[in-house]
Coordinates of C-alpha atoms (C1' of nucleotides) in Angstrom, one line a residue:
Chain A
X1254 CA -37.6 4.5 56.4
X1255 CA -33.6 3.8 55.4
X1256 CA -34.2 -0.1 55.0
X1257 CA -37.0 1.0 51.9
X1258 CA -33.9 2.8 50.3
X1259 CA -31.7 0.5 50.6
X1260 CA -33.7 -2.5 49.3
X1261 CA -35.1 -0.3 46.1
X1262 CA -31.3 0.4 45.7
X1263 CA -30.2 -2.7 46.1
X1264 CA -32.9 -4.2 43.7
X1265 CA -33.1 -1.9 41.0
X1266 CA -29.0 -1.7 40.5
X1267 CA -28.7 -5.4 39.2
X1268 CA -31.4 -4.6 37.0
X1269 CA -30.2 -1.4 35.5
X1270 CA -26.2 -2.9 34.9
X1271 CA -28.3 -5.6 32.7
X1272 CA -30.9 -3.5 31.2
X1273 CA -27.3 -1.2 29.8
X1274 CA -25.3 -4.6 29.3
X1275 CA -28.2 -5.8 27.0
X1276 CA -28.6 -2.8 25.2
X1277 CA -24.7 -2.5 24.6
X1278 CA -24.9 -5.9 23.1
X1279 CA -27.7 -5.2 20.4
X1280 CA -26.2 -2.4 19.1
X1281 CA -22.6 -3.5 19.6
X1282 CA -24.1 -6.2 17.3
X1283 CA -25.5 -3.9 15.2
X1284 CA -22.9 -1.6 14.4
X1285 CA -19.6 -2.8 15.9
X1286 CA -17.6 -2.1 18.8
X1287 CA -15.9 0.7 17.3
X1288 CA -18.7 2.9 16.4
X1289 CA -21.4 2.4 18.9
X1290 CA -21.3 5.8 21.4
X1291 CA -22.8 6.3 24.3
X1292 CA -25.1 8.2 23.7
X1293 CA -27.0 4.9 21.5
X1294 CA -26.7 2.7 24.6
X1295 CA -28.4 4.9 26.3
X1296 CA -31.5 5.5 23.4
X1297 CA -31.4 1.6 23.0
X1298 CA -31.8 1.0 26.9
X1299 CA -34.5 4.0 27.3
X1300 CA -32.3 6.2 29.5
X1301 CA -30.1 9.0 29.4
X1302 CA -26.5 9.1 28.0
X1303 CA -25.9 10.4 32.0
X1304 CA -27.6 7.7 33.6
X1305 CA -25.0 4.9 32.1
X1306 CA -22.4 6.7 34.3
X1307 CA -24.3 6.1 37.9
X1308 CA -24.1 2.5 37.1
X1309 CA -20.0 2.4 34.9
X1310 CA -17.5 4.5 35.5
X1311 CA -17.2 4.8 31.8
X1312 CA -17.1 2.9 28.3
X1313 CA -14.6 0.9 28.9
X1314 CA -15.5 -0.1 32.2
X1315 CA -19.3 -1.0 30.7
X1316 CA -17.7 -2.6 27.1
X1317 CA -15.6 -5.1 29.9
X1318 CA -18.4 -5.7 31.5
X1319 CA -20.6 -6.8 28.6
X1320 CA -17.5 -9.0 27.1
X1321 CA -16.8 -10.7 30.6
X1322 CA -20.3 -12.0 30.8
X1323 CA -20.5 -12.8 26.9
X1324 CA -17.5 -14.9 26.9
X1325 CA -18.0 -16.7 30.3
X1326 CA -21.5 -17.7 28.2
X1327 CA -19.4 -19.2 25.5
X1328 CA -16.7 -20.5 27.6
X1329 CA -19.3 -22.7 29.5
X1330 CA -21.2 -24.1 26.6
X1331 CA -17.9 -25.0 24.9
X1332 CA -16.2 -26.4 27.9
X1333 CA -19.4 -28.9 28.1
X1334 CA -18.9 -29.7 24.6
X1335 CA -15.2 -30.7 25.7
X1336 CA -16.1 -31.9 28.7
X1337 CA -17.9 -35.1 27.1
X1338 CA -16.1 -38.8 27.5
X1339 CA -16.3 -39.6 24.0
X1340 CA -14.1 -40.2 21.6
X1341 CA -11.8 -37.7 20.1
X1342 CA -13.3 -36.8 16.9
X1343 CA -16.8 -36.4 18.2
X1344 CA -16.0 -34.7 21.5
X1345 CA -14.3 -32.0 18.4
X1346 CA -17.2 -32.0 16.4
X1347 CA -19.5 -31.3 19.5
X1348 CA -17.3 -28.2 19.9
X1349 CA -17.6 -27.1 16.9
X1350 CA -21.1 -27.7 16.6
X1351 CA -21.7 -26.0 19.9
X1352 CA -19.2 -23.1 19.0
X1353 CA -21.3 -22.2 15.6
X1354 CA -25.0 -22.5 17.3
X1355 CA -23.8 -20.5 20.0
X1356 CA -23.0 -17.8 17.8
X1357 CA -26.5 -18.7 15.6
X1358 CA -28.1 -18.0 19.1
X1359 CA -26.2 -15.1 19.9
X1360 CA -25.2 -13.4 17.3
X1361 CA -25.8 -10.2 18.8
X1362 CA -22.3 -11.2 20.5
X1363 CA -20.0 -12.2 17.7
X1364 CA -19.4 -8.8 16.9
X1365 CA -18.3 -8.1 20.1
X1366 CA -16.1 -11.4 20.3
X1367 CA -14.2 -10.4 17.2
X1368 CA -13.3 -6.9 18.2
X1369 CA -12.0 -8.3 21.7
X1370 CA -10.0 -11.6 19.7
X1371 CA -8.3 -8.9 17.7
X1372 CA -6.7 -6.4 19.1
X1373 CA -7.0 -3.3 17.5
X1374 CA -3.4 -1.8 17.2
X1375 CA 0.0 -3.4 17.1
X1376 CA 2.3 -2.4 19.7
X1377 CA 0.7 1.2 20.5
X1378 CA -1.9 0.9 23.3
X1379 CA -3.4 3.6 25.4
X1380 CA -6.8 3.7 23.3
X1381 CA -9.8 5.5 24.1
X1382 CA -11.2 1.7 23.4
X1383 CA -10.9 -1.1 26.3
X1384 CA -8.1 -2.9 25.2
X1385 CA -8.5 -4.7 28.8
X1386 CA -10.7 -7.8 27.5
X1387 CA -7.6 -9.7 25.1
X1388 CA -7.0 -11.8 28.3
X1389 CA -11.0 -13.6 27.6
X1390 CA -10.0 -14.2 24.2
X1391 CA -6.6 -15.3 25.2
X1392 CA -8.4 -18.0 27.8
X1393 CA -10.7 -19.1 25.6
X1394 CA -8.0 -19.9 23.3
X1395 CA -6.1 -21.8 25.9
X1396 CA -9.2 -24.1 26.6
X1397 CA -9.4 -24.9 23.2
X1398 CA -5.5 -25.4 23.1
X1399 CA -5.7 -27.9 26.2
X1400 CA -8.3 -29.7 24.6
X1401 CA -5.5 -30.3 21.8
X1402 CA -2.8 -31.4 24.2
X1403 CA -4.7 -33.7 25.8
X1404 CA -5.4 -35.6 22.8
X1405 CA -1.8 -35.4 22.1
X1406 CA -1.0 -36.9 25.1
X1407 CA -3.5 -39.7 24.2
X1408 CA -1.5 -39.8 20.9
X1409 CA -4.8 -39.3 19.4
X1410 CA -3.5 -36.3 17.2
X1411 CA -0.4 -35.0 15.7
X1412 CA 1.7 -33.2 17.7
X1413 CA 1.4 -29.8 16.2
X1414 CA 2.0 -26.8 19.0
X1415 CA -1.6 -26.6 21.0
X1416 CA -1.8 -23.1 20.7
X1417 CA -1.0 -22.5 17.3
X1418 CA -3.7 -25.3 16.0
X1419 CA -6.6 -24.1 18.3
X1420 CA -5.6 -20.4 17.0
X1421 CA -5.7 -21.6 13.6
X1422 CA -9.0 -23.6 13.9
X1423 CA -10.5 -20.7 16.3
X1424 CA -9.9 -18.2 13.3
X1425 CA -11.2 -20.3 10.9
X1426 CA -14.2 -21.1 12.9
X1427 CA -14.6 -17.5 13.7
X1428 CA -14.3 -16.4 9.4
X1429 CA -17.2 -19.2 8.8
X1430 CA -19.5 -17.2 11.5
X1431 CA -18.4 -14.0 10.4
X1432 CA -19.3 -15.4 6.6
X1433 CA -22.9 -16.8 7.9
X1434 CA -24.0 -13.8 9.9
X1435 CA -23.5 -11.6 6.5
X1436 CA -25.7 -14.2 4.8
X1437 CA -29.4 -13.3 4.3
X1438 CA -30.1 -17.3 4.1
X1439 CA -26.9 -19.1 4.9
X1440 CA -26.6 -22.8 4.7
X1441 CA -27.3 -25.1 7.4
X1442 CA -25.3 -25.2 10.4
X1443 CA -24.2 -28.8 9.8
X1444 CA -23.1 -28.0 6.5
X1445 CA -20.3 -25.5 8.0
X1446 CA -19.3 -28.0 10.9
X1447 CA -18.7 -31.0 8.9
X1448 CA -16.4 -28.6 6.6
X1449 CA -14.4 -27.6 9.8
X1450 CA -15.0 -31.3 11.4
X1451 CA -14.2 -33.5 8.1
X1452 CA -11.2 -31.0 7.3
X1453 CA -9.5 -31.4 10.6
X1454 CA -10.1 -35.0 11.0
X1455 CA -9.0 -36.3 7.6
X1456 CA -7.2 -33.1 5.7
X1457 CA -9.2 -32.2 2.2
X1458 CA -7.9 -34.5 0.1
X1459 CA -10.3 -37.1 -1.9
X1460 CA -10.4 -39.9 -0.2
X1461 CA -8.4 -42.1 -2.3
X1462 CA -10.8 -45.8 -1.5
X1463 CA -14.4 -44.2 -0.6
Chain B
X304 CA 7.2 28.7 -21.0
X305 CA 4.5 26.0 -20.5
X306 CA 5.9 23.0 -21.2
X307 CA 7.9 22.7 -18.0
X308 CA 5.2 23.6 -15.4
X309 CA 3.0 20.7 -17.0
X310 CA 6.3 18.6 -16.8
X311 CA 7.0 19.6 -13.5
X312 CA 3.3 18.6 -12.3
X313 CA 3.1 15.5 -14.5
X314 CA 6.6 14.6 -12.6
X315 CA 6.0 15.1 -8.9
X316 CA 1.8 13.9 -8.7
X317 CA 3.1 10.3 -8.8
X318 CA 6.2 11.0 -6.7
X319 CA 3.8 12.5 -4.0
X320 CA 1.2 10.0 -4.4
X321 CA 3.7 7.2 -3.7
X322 CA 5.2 8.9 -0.7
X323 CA 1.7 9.8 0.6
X324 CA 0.4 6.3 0.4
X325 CA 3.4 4.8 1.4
X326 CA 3.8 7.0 5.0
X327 CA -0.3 5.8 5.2
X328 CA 0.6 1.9 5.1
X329 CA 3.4 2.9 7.7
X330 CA 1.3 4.5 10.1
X331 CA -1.9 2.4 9.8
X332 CA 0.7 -0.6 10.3
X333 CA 1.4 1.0 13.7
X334 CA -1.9 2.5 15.1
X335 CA -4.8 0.5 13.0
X336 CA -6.6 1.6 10.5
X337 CA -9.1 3.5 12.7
X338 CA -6.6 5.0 14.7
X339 CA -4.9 6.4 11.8
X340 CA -5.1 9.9 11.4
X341 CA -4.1 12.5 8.5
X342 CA -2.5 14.6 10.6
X343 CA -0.3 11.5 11.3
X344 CA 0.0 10.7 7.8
X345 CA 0.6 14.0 6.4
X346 CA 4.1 14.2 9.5
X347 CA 5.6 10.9 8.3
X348 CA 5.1 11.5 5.1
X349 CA 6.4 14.9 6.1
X350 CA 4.0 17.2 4.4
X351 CA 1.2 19.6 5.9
X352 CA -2.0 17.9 6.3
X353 CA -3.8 20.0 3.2
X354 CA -1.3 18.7 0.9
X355 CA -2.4 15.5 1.3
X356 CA -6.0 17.0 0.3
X357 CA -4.7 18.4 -3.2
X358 CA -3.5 14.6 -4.1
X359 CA -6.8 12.7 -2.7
X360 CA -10.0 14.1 -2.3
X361 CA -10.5 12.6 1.2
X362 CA -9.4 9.8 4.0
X363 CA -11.2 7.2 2.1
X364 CA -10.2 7.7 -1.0
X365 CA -6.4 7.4 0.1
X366 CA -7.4 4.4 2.2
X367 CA -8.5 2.7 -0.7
X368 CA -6.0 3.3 -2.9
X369 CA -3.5 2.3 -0.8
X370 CA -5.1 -1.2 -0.2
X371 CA -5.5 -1.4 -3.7
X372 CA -1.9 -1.4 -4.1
X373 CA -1.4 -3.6 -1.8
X374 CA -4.1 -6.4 -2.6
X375 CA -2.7 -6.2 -6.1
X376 CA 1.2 -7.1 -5.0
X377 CA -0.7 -10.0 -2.9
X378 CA -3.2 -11.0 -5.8
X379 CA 0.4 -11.5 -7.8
X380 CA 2.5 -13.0 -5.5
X381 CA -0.4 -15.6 -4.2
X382 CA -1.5 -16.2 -7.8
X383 CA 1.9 -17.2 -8.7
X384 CA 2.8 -19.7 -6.2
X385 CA -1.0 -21.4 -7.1
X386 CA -0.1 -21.3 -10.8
X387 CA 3.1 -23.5 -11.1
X388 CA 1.8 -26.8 -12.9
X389 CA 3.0 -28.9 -10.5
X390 CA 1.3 -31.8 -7.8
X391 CA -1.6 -30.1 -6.1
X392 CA -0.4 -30.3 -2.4
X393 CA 2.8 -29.0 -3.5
X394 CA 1.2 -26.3 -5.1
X395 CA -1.0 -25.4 -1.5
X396 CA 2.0 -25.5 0.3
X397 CA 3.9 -23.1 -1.7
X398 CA 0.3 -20.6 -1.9
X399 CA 0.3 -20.8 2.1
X400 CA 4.0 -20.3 2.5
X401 CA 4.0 -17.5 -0.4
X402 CA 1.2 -15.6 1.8
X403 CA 2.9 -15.7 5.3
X404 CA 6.3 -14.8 3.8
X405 CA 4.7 -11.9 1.9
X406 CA 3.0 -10.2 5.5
X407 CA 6.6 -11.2 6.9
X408 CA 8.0 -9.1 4.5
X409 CA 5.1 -6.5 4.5
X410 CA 4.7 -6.7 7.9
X411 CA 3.0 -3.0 7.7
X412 CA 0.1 -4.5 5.4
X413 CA -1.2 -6.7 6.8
X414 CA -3.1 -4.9 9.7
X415 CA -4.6 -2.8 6.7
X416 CA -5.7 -6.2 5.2
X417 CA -7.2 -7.1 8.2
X418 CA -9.3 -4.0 8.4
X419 CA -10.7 -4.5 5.0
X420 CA -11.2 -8.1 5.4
X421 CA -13.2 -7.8 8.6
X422 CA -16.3 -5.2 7.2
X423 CA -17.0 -2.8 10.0
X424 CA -20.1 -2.9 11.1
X425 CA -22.9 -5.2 10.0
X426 CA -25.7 -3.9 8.0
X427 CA -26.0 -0.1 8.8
X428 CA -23.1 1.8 6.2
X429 CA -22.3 4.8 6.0
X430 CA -19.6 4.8 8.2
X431 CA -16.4 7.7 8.0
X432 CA -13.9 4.5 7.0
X433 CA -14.2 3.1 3.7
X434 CA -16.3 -0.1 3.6
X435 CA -16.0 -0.1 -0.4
X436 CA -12.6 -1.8 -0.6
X437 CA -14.5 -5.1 1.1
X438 CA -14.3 -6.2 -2.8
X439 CA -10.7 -6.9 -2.7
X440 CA -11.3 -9.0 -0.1
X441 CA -13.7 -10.9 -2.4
X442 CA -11.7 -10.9 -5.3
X443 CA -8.6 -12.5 -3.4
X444 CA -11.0 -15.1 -1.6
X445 CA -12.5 -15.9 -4.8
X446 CA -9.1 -17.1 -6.3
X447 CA -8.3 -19.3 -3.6
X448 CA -11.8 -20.8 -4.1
X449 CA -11.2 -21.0 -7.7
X450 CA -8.0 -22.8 -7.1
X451 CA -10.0 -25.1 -4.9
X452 CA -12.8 -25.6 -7.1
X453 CA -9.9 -26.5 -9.6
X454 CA -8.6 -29.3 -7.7
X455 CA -12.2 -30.6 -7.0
X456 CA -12.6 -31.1 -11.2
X457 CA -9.8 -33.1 -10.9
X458 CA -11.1 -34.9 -7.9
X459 CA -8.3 -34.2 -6.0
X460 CA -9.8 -32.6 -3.1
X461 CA -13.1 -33.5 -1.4
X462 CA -16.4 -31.4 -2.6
X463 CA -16.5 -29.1 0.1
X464 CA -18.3 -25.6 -0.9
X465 CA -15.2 -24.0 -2.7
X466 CA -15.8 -20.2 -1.4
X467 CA -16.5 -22.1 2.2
X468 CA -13.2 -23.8 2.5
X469 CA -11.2 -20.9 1.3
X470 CA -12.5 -18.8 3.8
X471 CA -11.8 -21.0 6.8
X472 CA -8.3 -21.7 5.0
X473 CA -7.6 -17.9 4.8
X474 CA -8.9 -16.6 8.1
X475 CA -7.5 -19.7 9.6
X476 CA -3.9 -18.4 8.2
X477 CA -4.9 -14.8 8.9
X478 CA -5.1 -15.9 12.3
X479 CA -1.5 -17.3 12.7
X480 CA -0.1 -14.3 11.0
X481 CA -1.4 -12.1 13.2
X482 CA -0.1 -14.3 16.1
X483 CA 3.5 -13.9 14.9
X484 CA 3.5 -10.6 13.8
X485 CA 2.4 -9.5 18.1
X486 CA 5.2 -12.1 19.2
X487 CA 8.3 -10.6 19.9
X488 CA 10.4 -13.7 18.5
X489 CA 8.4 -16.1 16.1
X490 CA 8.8 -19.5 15.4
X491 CA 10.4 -20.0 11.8
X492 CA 7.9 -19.2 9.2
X493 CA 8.4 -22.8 8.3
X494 CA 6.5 -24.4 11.2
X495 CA 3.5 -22.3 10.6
X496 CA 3.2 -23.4 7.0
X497 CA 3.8 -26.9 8.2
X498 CA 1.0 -27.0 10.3
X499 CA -1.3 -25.8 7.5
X500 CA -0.6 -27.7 5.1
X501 CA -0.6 -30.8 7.3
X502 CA -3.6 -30.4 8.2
X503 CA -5.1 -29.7 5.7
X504 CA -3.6 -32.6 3.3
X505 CA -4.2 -35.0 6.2
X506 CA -6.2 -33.6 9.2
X507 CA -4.6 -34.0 12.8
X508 CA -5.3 -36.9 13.8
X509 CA -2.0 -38.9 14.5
X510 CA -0.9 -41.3 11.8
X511 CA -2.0 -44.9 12.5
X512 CA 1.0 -46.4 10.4
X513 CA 4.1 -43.5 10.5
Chain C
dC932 C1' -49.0 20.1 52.9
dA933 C1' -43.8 20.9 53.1
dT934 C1' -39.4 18.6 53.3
dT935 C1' -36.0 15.5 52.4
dT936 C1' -33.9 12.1 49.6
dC937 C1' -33.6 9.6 46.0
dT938 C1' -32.9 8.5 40.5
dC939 C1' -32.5 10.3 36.4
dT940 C1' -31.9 13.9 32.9
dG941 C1' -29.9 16.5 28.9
dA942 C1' -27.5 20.7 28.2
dC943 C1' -22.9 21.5 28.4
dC944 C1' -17.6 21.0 28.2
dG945 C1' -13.1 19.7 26.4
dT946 C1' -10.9 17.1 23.0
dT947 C1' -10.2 14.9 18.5
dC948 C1' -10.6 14.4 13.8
dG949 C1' -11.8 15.1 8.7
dG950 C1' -11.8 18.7 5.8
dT951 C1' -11.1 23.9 4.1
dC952 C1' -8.8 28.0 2.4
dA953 C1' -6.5 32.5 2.5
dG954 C1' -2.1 33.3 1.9
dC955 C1' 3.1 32.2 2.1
dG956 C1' 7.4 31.6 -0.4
dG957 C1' 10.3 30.0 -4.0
dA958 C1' 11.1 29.4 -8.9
dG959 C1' 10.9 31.1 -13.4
dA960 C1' 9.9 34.9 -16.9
dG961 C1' 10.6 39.5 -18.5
Chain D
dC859 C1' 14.4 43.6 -9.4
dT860 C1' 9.4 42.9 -10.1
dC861 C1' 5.7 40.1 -11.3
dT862 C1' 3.3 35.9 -11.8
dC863 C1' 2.4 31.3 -11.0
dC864 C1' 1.6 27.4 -8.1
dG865 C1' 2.8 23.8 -4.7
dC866 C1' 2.4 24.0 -0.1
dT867 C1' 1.1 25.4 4.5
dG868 C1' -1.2 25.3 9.1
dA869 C1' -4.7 27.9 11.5
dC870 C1' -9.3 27.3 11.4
dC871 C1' -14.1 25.1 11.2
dG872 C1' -18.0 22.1 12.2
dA873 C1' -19.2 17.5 13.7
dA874 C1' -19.0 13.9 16.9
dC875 C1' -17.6 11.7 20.9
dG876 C1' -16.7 10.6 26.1
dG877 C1' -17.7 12.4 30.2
dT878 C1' -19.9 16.0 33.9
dC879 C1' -23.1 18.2 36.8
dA880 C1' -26.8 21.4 38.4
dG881 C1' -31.2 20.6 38.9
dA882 C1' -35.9 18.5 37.5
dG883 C1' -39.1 15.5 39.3
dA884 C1' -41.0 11.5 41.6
dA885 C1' -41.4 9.0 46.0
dA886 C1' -41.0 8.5 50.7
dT887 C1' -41.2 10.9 55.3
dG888 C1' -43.3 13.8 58.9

DNA sequence: CATTTCTCTGACCGTTCGGTCAGCGGAGAG
DNA sequence: CTCTCCGCTGACCGAACGGTCAGAGAAATG
């Protein structure tokens, strides 16, 4: 019977593009965008190097794939953080605070994030790596940079360019995860926030009247 | 006679080391690190690829000392701005405009600094690019905590986690360099630096009393 | 059972890159 | 002019990678 085809087709194809996309993350995670083959996706996810191409086209097409879903993860949980009707600083620190336990939760991600945030060459493209994805960072950065403008519009904060102060505090942010990931016992997750937080609300000088 | 082939040798190692590493930081400032090839080393520097073999002993080692190099001429520059004895936030602000006139002026470092900065992969080594020049990275983070941890003695600045607050500075700036170095007409270097040290000697919220 | 129709496989191919080495060619010595 | 020395060359090698494809093998069909 065609219909029996068609559902076991139908069914199993969903499954297999996640089964791939989850085993690209972990060892993505594990040994960076750069290095991880094919051929590794395809021991982590229990198939055959061959079998990745009846589902991609190839590794850029799968390495998209896998960043597209990862950042519309992050862009939802941070966009709820920002999304809050609270007052400026805590509406930020909620961002923050989201944008560092996201990362605790999925660090198997951060690696990716940080190879699609930087792009690898200058002005050269046409790499054998996806060089496709910079538009995700480049959104997620503009969120982050709207969030900014609106409180300037409020007069809440000083009117430094948007997109220069989320890129500045995106890095930053990103450096701190980077930092913790490395760490066999890093510091508590508020610890890092308030740093961020406490720096961008009132600078690093000692307070002069505690 | 003897004398003058040991002269000759003594003469041109140096010369050829200089040009090798110097065509290296040219190219790697084009392609990326990983993209970099000796092949492509060896025709700008405009030598056959086994010559470059009879002054290193392989890809790494000539990565590394070229970084080396490098880090060094940003060690001094950085440490001088951060030793002048004057007013701490005078002193910040001339460390964070010394570092983004230095990568405006070495423009072909600075994606070489980036690669060091930013280990590869996670835990598994082992990798065909050098991960043993990460210690420069250390070594430079670790003044700018030191200078930090300098201004906490004095209570100047608050008691954030010295090494912490460095590295958010520093990837934070890293950040915005990389920005203007991909933009085809920056804004003055001036207005980068101003947004740094801004925020960080007063945080961005807007001035109740300007 | 045979036949058809799937998914899945892994040996294979072309390319690229780090690294090697037999030998070239020019400069100096006799 | 010949011989020696030596910095330099670029064809070559093996490894590793992305991508392909003929066919194995299971499952459904009759």
């Amino acid at each position: 019977m065609v219909g029996t085809h068609r559902n076991l087709r139908e069914l199993l194809e969903p499954v297999r593009i996640r089964e791939i996309g989850d085993a690209a993350l972990r060892v993505v995670s594990r040994k960076g965008l750069e290095r991880t083959t094919m051929q590794e996706i395809a021991d982590e996810a229990g198939l055959a190097k061959g079998t990745l191409y009846l589902y991609f086209d190839s590794r850029d097409e799968l390495v998209l794939h896998v960043a597209e879903s990862a950042f519309e993860e992050l862009q939802v949980a941070v966009a709820e953080a920002l999304a809050r009707d609270v007052a400026f600083p805590e509406r930020l620190a909620a961002a923050v605070l989201t944008h560092v336990e996201f990362f605790e939760r999925r660090r198997d991600f951060f690696r990716l994030f940080l190879s699609v945030a930087h792009p690898g060459p200058g002005v050269e493209r046409s790499a054998r790596h996806s060089r496709s994805c910079n538009p995700l960072y480049r959104a997620y950065l503009d969120r982050l940079a709207s969030f900014f403008a609106q409180g300037q519009a409020r007069e809440e904060i000083r009117p430094f360019p948007p997109d220069r102060l989320a890129l500045f505090v995106s890095e930053g942010i990103a450096g701190l995860i980077l930092r913790r990931l490395g760490e066999t016992d890093p510091p508590p997750v508020e610890e890092d926030v308030r740093l961020v937080v406490d720096t961008l609300t009132g600078g690093i000088n000692a307070r002069r009247n505690p």
